[in-house]
Amino acid sequence: MDATCEKMIMTLSKTDGYVTAVDIAAKLGVSEKTVYRKVRLINDSLGIDVIHSERGRGYRINYDQYLAATNKKTHNDIVDYSPVERRNKVLLSILFSAPFSISVDKLYGHYYVSNDLIQQDLSILSKLLKKYAVRLARKGNKISVVGDEEAIRRSINMALVQSNLMSVDSPQGFASEVADINVYDNQFLTAQIEWIQRSLGLTIPYPYNVNIFSHLYILIKRFRTGKVIEDDKAKKAFANEAKTIENNPEFFAVASDVIKNTSDYLHTSLPEIEKGYLLQYLISMRYDHDVTFNGMVSDEVMRLVNLYIQGFNLTESDPRVQSLKQDLIGHVKPMLNRLENHIIVANRLLNDIKLEYGSLFETVKGISERASQLMTNKAAISDDESGFITLYFAKYFEESRPVKKALIMCASGVGTSKLLHAKVHQAFPNLRIVGTLSIESYQNNEEDYQDVDLIITTVNIHPINQTRVVLSSAMFTQADRKSVESALYGS
Amino acid sequence: MRCSPKQIERVLKVHYTGLNYMITSCRQEDALTELERAVTQQHVIDKPIDQLVDDIKKREQLGSTEIYPGIMMPHINEPYVNQTTVVVTRFTQQAKLLGHSGIRAAIFVLTNGATDALAEFMHLLVDPRPFEYLLDRHHTNADVKNYFIKGGEN
């Protein structure tokens, strides 16, 4: 299933009832024809009609059935990998084993693919690795990679992200996704995260906890499966970290402790540069302000934060904008460290963010492109990073909305209005519902409700004042929800 | 399958935190007749039965009470209702009810005022799962009754 299918499933799963093809097409930015095609594709690929259609109503997903079908498919089709999944798995095997070579038979034994396909895979992998300054070498039946350790680690990280292994919400999620993390490794890695948290007196938030966990996992596996050489380049790289170490003594002490623990766990001596690598991760996380700032915010950070703020035409003197600015500084500062050290963070909420805050995300993405040009190293800000920044703006705009008052009404005041009350509250938690009543009761006490912003009703009414009315179906469909949203906040 | 008052009485009268609760299966033409028979027999209302049906129809004319595809919730809030009662009717095949076609079940709500129990019941219906459960023909009326009593748990 492709990205459009996944987005469609996500869109439908967020709705109680039916959604029309027109609405789905508008939401996903595709044609109605594509919607019909993708629905058929989803149902065919799962072997069961999880998306039901009804003439005049649209589409509805049976989410429980969908989960059951996808779960069953995963268990039954263990070796049925897509070409991308297959290439990622092969790539990870070669990278972890570097500089040792692996035979093609061993790499491709499970997949039952032709020689032509293997050649095609290796050619694609070779091009991909080139971007990371790693060369794919083939000698007879043996495949290996050539490159320095930093480039190999970066390639592994990229392959893990591409395999969606980083799209989890906790280190334990990552451990359960990666087949070869045994119980001892899991315990050791979890203990290191706890060690870092205890030593620094803080909690490492998502997604940075997953990043550090995966970084240490890669380290362990590199030393077990491949061979890590501490060459002059690595020694020089560590020497170049001197200024960072000087500026972050507390973080460096913790990094040194964790590398010492890992060294003991692996029964091998680890190169000094490992402390440097881990230090890069530790200073690339988002912490509470006072931990990272130490009163120092670089000009570059301020320049980027101001660019984002100005991109939305926000007035800096507004205290809420000041608060947003502090949040952005807290994010952008470590983000610059990540970009400089090629640390990738996967944002598992990205699809949700694009769906819920599509236009906001596009604006942030546009600003991110301009921000890249302002940065010293001109590194591209990924969609994952732009997604995180979007959330700060989403929070700001959500909180900026004034609290509105609504009245919910039906003929009797006890049937559909009660149900509507619960559904409206669920969809608009910030909306203050001042009453649920019958039309008669409203008409007898109309003056008591002069200050409500909106009346949501399942039966037609004509208030004497100018209060806005949304006539909703008892089902409170997606279209009803949109009408309420538009009445409250404009379209 | 036509349901007799005896069947209704045997299976269905349970109390869910103050709600008088009945569940039955019917053919479409029997729905309102069976509703009348059940509620008069259990003294949910003492009025002439025509009044109940008239009030339900009047309410429906004001706006549809279809709360989920194929499920309606006709309801009245009238002083002549002695006890807040929910009558769930499952149709043996898609039916026409109160001017709506393609109806597979109806949840009749009769009350004489808002109660906490009714609010709790409505809250249960925010989730689509009770509707799916109700429509699933593998679940017997007893299963459905049990499901609602437990507030949406199997």
PDB file of N, CA, C and O in Angstrom, chain B residues 102-143:
ATOM      1  N   GLY B 102     -33.687   1.985   4.666  1.00  0.00           N
ATOM      2  CA  GLY B 102     -32.369   1.396   4.961  1.00  0.00           C
ATOM      3  C   GLY B 102     -32.081   1.319   6.450  1.00  0.00           C
ATOM      4  O   GLY B 102     -30.924   1.275   6.870  1.00  0.00           O
ATOM      5  N   ILE B 103     -33.137   1.300   7.258  1.00  0.00           N
ATOM      6  CA  ILE B 103     -32.933   1.278   8.716  1.00  0.00           C
ATOM      7  C   ILE B 103     -32.802  -0.172   9.198  1.00  0.00           C
ATOM      8  O   ILE B 103     -33.572  -1.037   8.818  1.00  0.00           O
ATOM      9  N   ARG B 104     -31.779  -0.398  10.022  1.00  0.00           N
ATOM     10  CA  ARG B 104     -31.546  -1.763  10.493  1.00  0.00           C
ATOM     11  C   ARG B 104     -31.837  -1.923  11.984  1.00  0.00           C
ATOM     12  O   ARG B 104     -31.967  -3.027  12.488  1.00  0.00           O
ATOM     13  N   ALA B 105     -31.890  -0.792  12.690  1.00  0.00           N
ATOM     14  CA  ALA B 105     -32.228  -0.864  14.119  1.00  0.00           C
ATOM     15  C   ALA B 105     -32.745   0.495  14.581  1.00  0.00           C
ATOM     16  O   ALA B 105     -32.421   1.524  13.980  1.00  0.00           O
ATOM     17  N   ALA B 106     -33.571   0.458  15.617  1.00  0.00           N
ATOM     18  CA  ALA B 106     -34.070   1.719  16.188  1.00  0.00           C
ATOM     19  C   ALA B 106     -33.882   1.676  17.693  1.00  0.00           C
ATOM     20  O   ALA B 106     -34.062   0.626  18.331  1.00  0.00           O
ATOM     21  N   ILE B 107     -33.464   2.795  18.221  1.00  0.00           N
ATOM     22  CA  ILE B 107     -33.329   2.897  19.679  1.00  0.00           C
ATOM     23  C   ILE B 107     -34.377   3.924  20.124  1.00  0.00           C
ATOM     24  O   ILE B 107     -34.177   5.129  19.975  1.00  0.00           O
ATOM     25  N   PHE B 108     -35.511   3.438  20.622  1.00  0.00           N
ATOM     26  CA  PHE B 108     -36.570   4.345  21.063  1.00  0.00           C
ATOM     27  C   PHE B 108     -36.256   4.813  22.484  1.00  0.00           C
ATOM     28  O   PHE B 108     -35.982   3.985  23.355  1.00  0.00           O
ATOM     29  N   VAL B 109     -36.283   6.108  22.679  1.00  0.00           N
ATOM     30  CA  VAL B 109     -36.026   6.643  24.020  1.00  0.00           C
ATOM     31  C   VAL B 109     -37.275   7.398  24.474  1.00  0.00           C
ATOM     32  O   VAL B 109     -37.717   8.337  23.814  1.00  0.00           O
ATOM     33  N   LEU B 110     -37.832   6.961  25.594  1.00  0.00           N
ATOM     34  CA  LEU B 110     -39.025   7.609  26.133  1.00  0.00           C
ATOM     35  C   LEU B 110     -38.690   8.133  27.527  1.00  0.00           C
ATOM     36  O   LEU B 110     -38.201   7.371  28.371  1.00  0.00           O
ATOM     37  N   THR B 111     -38.925   9.406  27.745  1.00  0.00           N
ATOM     38  CA  THR B 111     -38.573   9.958  29.055  1.00  0.00           C
ATOM     39  C   THR B 111     -39.511  11.104  29.400  1.00  0.00           C
ATOM     40  O   THR B 111     -40.237  11.628  28.536  1.00  0.00           O
ATOM     41  N   ASN B 112     -39.465  11.488  30.665  1.00  0.00           N
ATOM     42  CA  ASN B 112     -40.243  12.679  31.049  1.00  0.00           C
ATOM     43  C   ASN B 112     -39.303  13.763  31.576  1.00  0.00           C
ATOM     44  O   ASN B 112     -39.696  14.655  32.291  1.00  0.00           O
ATOM     45  N   GLY B 113     -38.042  13.654  31.231  1.00  0.00           N
ATOM     46  CA  GLY B 113     -37.071  14.672  31.647  1.00  0.00           C
ATOM     47  C   GLY B 113     -35.677  14.106  31.613  1.00  0.00           C
ATOM     48  O   GLY B 113     -35.493  12.885  31.583  1.00  0.00           O
ATOM     49  N   ALA B 114     -34.677  14.991  31.575  1.00  0.00           N
ATOM     50  CA  ALA B 114     -33.286  14.529  31.517  1.00  0.00           C
ATOM     51  C   ALA B 114     -32.906  13.838  32.823  1.00  0.00           C
ATOM     52  O   ALA B 114     -33.257  14.310  33.892  1.00  0.00           O
ATOM     53  N   THR B 115     -32.227  12.724  32.709  1.00  0.00           N
ATOM     54  CA  THR B 115     -31.720  12.048  33.913  1.00  0.00           C
ATOM     55  C   THR B 115     -30.250  11.732  33.704  1.00  0.00           C
ATOM     56  O   THR B 115     -29.776  11.684  32.562  1.00  0.00           O
ATOM     57  N   ASP B 116     -29.556  11.513  34.817  1.00  0.00           N
ATOM     58  CA  ASP B 116     -28.130  11.175  34.716  1.00  0.00           C
ATOM     59  C   ASP B 116     -27.947   9.865  33.952  1.00  0.00           C
ATOM     60  O   ASP B 116     -27.012   9.705  33.174  1.00  0.00           O
ATOM     61  N   ALA B 117     -28.882   8.930  34.205  1.00  0.00           N
ATOM     62  CA  ALA B 117     -28.769   7.623  33.549  1.00  0.00           C
ATOM     63  C   ALA B 117     -28.872   7.768  32.036  1.00  0.00           C
ATOM     64  O   ALA B 117     -28.130   7.134  31.283  1.00  0.00           O
ATOM     65  N   LEU B 118     -29.768   8.670  31.623  1.00  0.00           N
ATOM     66  CA  LEU B 118     -29.945   8.882  30.188  1.00  0.00           C
ATOM     67  C   LEU B 118     -28.693   9.541  29.598  1.00  0.00           C
ATOM     68  O   LEU B 118     -28.232   9.167  28.512  1.00  0.00           O
ATOM     69  N   ALA B 119     -28.139  10.503  30.329  1.00  0.00           N
ATOM     70  CA  ALA B 119     -26.921  11.180  29.861  1.00  0.00           C
ATOM     71  C   ALA B 119     -25.793  10.158  29.710  1.00  0.00           C
ATOM     72  O   ALA B 119     -25.029  10.182  28.739  1.00  0.00           O
ATOM     73  N   GLU B 120     -25.730   9.243  30.676  1.00  0.00           N
ATOM     74  CA  GLU B 120     -24.685   8.210  30.639  1.00  0.00           C
ATOM     75  C   GLU B 120     -24.874   7.302  29.413  1.00  0.00           C
ATOM     76  O   GLU B 120     -23.925   6.939  28.731  1.00  0.00           O
ATOM     77  N   PHE B 121     -26.131   6.983  29.161  1.00  0.00           N
ATOM     78  CA  PHE B 121     -26.455   6.141  28.007  1.00  0.00           C
ATOM     79  C   PHE B 121     -26.058   6.850  26.708  1.00  0.00           C
ATOM     80  O   PHE B 121     -25.470   6.257  25.808  1.00  0.00           O
ATOM     81  N   MET B 122     -26.363   8.151  26.618  1.00  0.00           N
ATOM     82  CA  MET B 122     -26.021   8.917  25.407  1.00  0.00           C
ATOM     83  C   MET B 122     -24.505   8.967  25.217  1.00  0.00           C
ATOM     84  O   MET B 122     -24.003   8.924  24.106  1.00  0.00           O
ATOM     85  N   HIS B 123     -23.822   9.078  26.328  1.00  0.00           N
ATOM     86  CA  HIS B 123     -22.361   9.130  26.259  1.00  0.00           C
ATOM     87  C   HIS B 123     -21.796   7.843  25.639  1.00  0.00           C
ATOM     88  O   HIS B 123     -20.844   7.873  24.877  1.00  0.00           O
ATOM     89  N   LEU B 124     -22.448   6.746  25.982  1.00  0.00           N
ATOM     90  CA  LEU B 124     -22.031   5.453  25.429  1.00  0.00           C
ATOM     91  C   LEU B 124     -22.141   5.455  23.900  1.00  0.00           C
ATOM     92  O   LEU B 124     -21.329   4.861  23.199  1.00  0.00           O
ATOM     93  N   LEU B 125     -23.143   6.176  23.390  1.00  0.00           N
ATOM     94  CA  LEU B 125     -23.409   6.163  21.948  1.00  0.00           C
ATOM     95  C   LEU B 125     -22.501   7.093  21.147  1.00  0.00           C
ATOM     96  O   LEU B 125     -22.626   7.177  19.927  1.00  0.00           O
ATOM     97  N   VAL B 126     -21.611   7.805  21.816  1.00  0.00           N
ATOM     98  CA  VAL B 126     -20.670   8.665  21.086  1.00  0.00           C
ATOM     99  C   VAL B 126     -19.700   7.793  20.289  1.00  0.00           C
ATOM    100  O   VAL B 126     -19.259   8.123  19.208  1.00  0.00           O
ATOM    101  N   ASP B 127     -19.415   6.645  20.857  1.00  0.00           N
ATOM    102  CA  ASP B 127     -18.504   5.702  20.225  1.00  0.00           C
ATOM    103  C   ASP B 127     -19.278   4.873  19.194  1.00  0.00           C
ATOM    104  O   ASP B 127     -20.382   4.432  19.487  1.00  0.00           O
ATOM    105  N   PRO B 128     -18.728   4.653  18.003  1.00  0.00           N
ATOM    106  CA  PRO B 128     -19.477   3.868  17.016  1.00  0.00           C
ATOM    107  C   PRO B 128     -19.574   2.373  17.360  1.00  0.00           C
ATOM    108  O   PRO B 128     -20.400   1.655  16.797  1.00  0.00           O
ATOM    109  N   ARG B 129     -18.750   1.913  18.319  1.00  0.00           N
ATOM    110  CA  ARG B 129     -18.728   0.469  18.578  1.00  0.00           C
ATOM    111  C   ARG B 129     -20.057  -0.134  19.038  1.00  0.00           C
ATOM    112  O   ARG B 129     -20.425  -1.225  18.588  1.00  0.00           O
ATOM    113  N   PRO B 130     -20.819   0.565  19.914  1.00  0.00           N
ATOM    114  CA  PRO B 130     -22.106  -0.024  20.297  1.00  0.00           C
ATOM    115  C   PRO B 130     -23.017  -0.253  19.091  1.00  0.00           C
ATOM    116  O   PRO B 130     -23.759  -1.233  19.043  1.00  0.00           O
ATOM    117  N   PHE B 131     -22.935   0.638  18.093  1.00  0.00           N
ATOM    118  CA  PHE B 131     -23.776   0.494  16.906  1.00  0.00           C
ATOM    119  C   PHE B 131     -23.340  -0.728  16.088  1.00  0.00           C
ATOM    120  O   PHE B 131     -24.156  -1.486  15.602  1.00  0.00           O
ATOM    121  N   GLU B 132     -22.020  -0.850  15.945  1.00  0.00           N
ATOM    122  CA  GLU B 132     -21.500  -2.003  15.200  1.00  0.00           C
ATOM    123  C   GLU B 132     -21.924  -3.296  15.892  1.00  0.00           C
ATOM    124  O   GLU B 132     -22.285  -4.271  15.255  1.00  0.00           O
ATOM    125  N   TYR B 133     -21.855  -3.251  17.228  1.00  0.00           N
ATOM    126  CA  TYR B 133     -22.213  -4.437  18.005  1.00  0.00           C
ATOM    127  C   TYR B 133     -23.684  -4.780  17.808  1.00  0.00           C
ATOM    128  O   TYR B 133     -24.070  -5.920  17.607  1.00  0.00           O
ATOM    129  N   LEU B 134     -24.498  -3.737  17.841  1.00  0.00           N
ATOM    130  CA  LEU B 134     -25.943  -3.908  17.696  1.00  0.00           C
ATOM    131  C   LEU B 134     -26.300  -4.459  16.313  1.00  0.00           C
ATOM    132  O   LEU B 134     -27.178  -5.308  16.168  1.00  0.00           O
ATOM    133  N   LEU B 135     -25.581  -3.990  15.287  1.00  0.00           N
ATOM    134  CA  LEU B 135     -25.898  -4.398  13.918  1.00  0.00           C
ATOM    135  C   LEU B 135     -25.362  -5.783  13.571  1.00  0.00           C
ATOM    136  O   LEU B 135     -25.820  -6.413  12.622  1.00  0.00           O
ATOM    137  N   ASP B 136     -24.390  -6.226  14.325  1.00  0.00           N
ATOM    138  CA  ASP B 136     -23.777  -7.520  14.025  1.00  0.00           C
ATOM    139  C   ASP B 136     -24.768  -8.651  14.350  1.00  0.00           C
ATOM    140  O   ASP B 136     -25.120  -8.876  15.508  1.00  0.00           O
ATOM    141  N   ARG B 137     -25.181  -9.344  13.317  1.00  0.00           N
ATOM    142  CA  ARG B 137     -26.204 -10.381  13.478  1.00  0.00           C
ATOM    143  C   ARG B 137     -25.717 -11.588  14.281  1.00  0.00           C
ATOM    144  O   ARG B 137     -26.512 -12.424  14.715  1.00  0.00           O
ATOM    145  N   HIS B 138     -24.397 -11.670  14.459  1.00  0.00           N
ATOM    146  CA  HIS B 138     -23.894 -12.785  15.270  1.00  0.00           C
ATOM    147  C   HIS B 138     -24.231 -12.593  16.748  1.00  0.00           C
ATOM    148  O   HIS B 138     -24.201 -13.536  17.530  1.00  0.00           O
ATOM    149  N   HIS B 139     -24.535 -11.355  17.117  1.00  0.00           N
ATOM    150  CA  HIS B 139     -24.847 -11.092  18.525  1.00  0.00           C
ATOM    151  C   HIS B 139     -26.351 -11.244  18.745  1.00  0.00           C
ATOM    152  O   HIS B 139     -27.155 -10.632  18.038  1.00  0.00           O
ATOM    153  N   THR B 140     -26.685 -12.050  19.725  1.00  0.00           N
ATOM    154  CA  THR B 140     -28.114 -12.257  20.025  1.00  0.00           C
ATOM    155  C   THR B 140     -28.639 -11.049  20.796  1.00  0.00           C
ATOM    156  O   THR B 140     -27.858 -10.213  21.263  1.00  0.00           O
ATOM    157  N   ASN B 141     -29.944 -11.005  20.957  1.00  0.00           N
ATOM    158  CA  ASN B 141     -30.523  -9.915  21.746  1.00  0.00           C
ATOM    159  C   ASN B 141     -29.984  -9.935  23.169  1.00  0.00           C
ATOM    160  O   ASN B 141     -29.751  -8.889  23.775  1.00  0.00           O
ATOM    161  N   ALA B 142     -29.797 -11.146  23.684  1.00  0.00           N
ATOM    162  CA  ALA B 142     -29.264 -11.255  25.047  1.00  0.00           C
ATOM    163  C   ALA B 142     -27.850 -10.687  25.121  1.00  0.00           C
ATOM    164  O   ALA B 142     -27.481 -10.000  26.082  1.00  0.00           O
ATOM    165  N   ASP B 143     -27.049 -10.946  24.045  1.00  0.00           N
ATOM    166  CA  ASP B 143     -25.685 -10.393  24.001  1.00  0.00           C
ATOM    167  C   ASP B 143     -25.745  -8.862  24.022  1.00  0.00           C
ATOM    168  O   ASP B 143     -24.998  -8.203  24.752  1.00  0.00           O
TER     169      ASP B 143
END
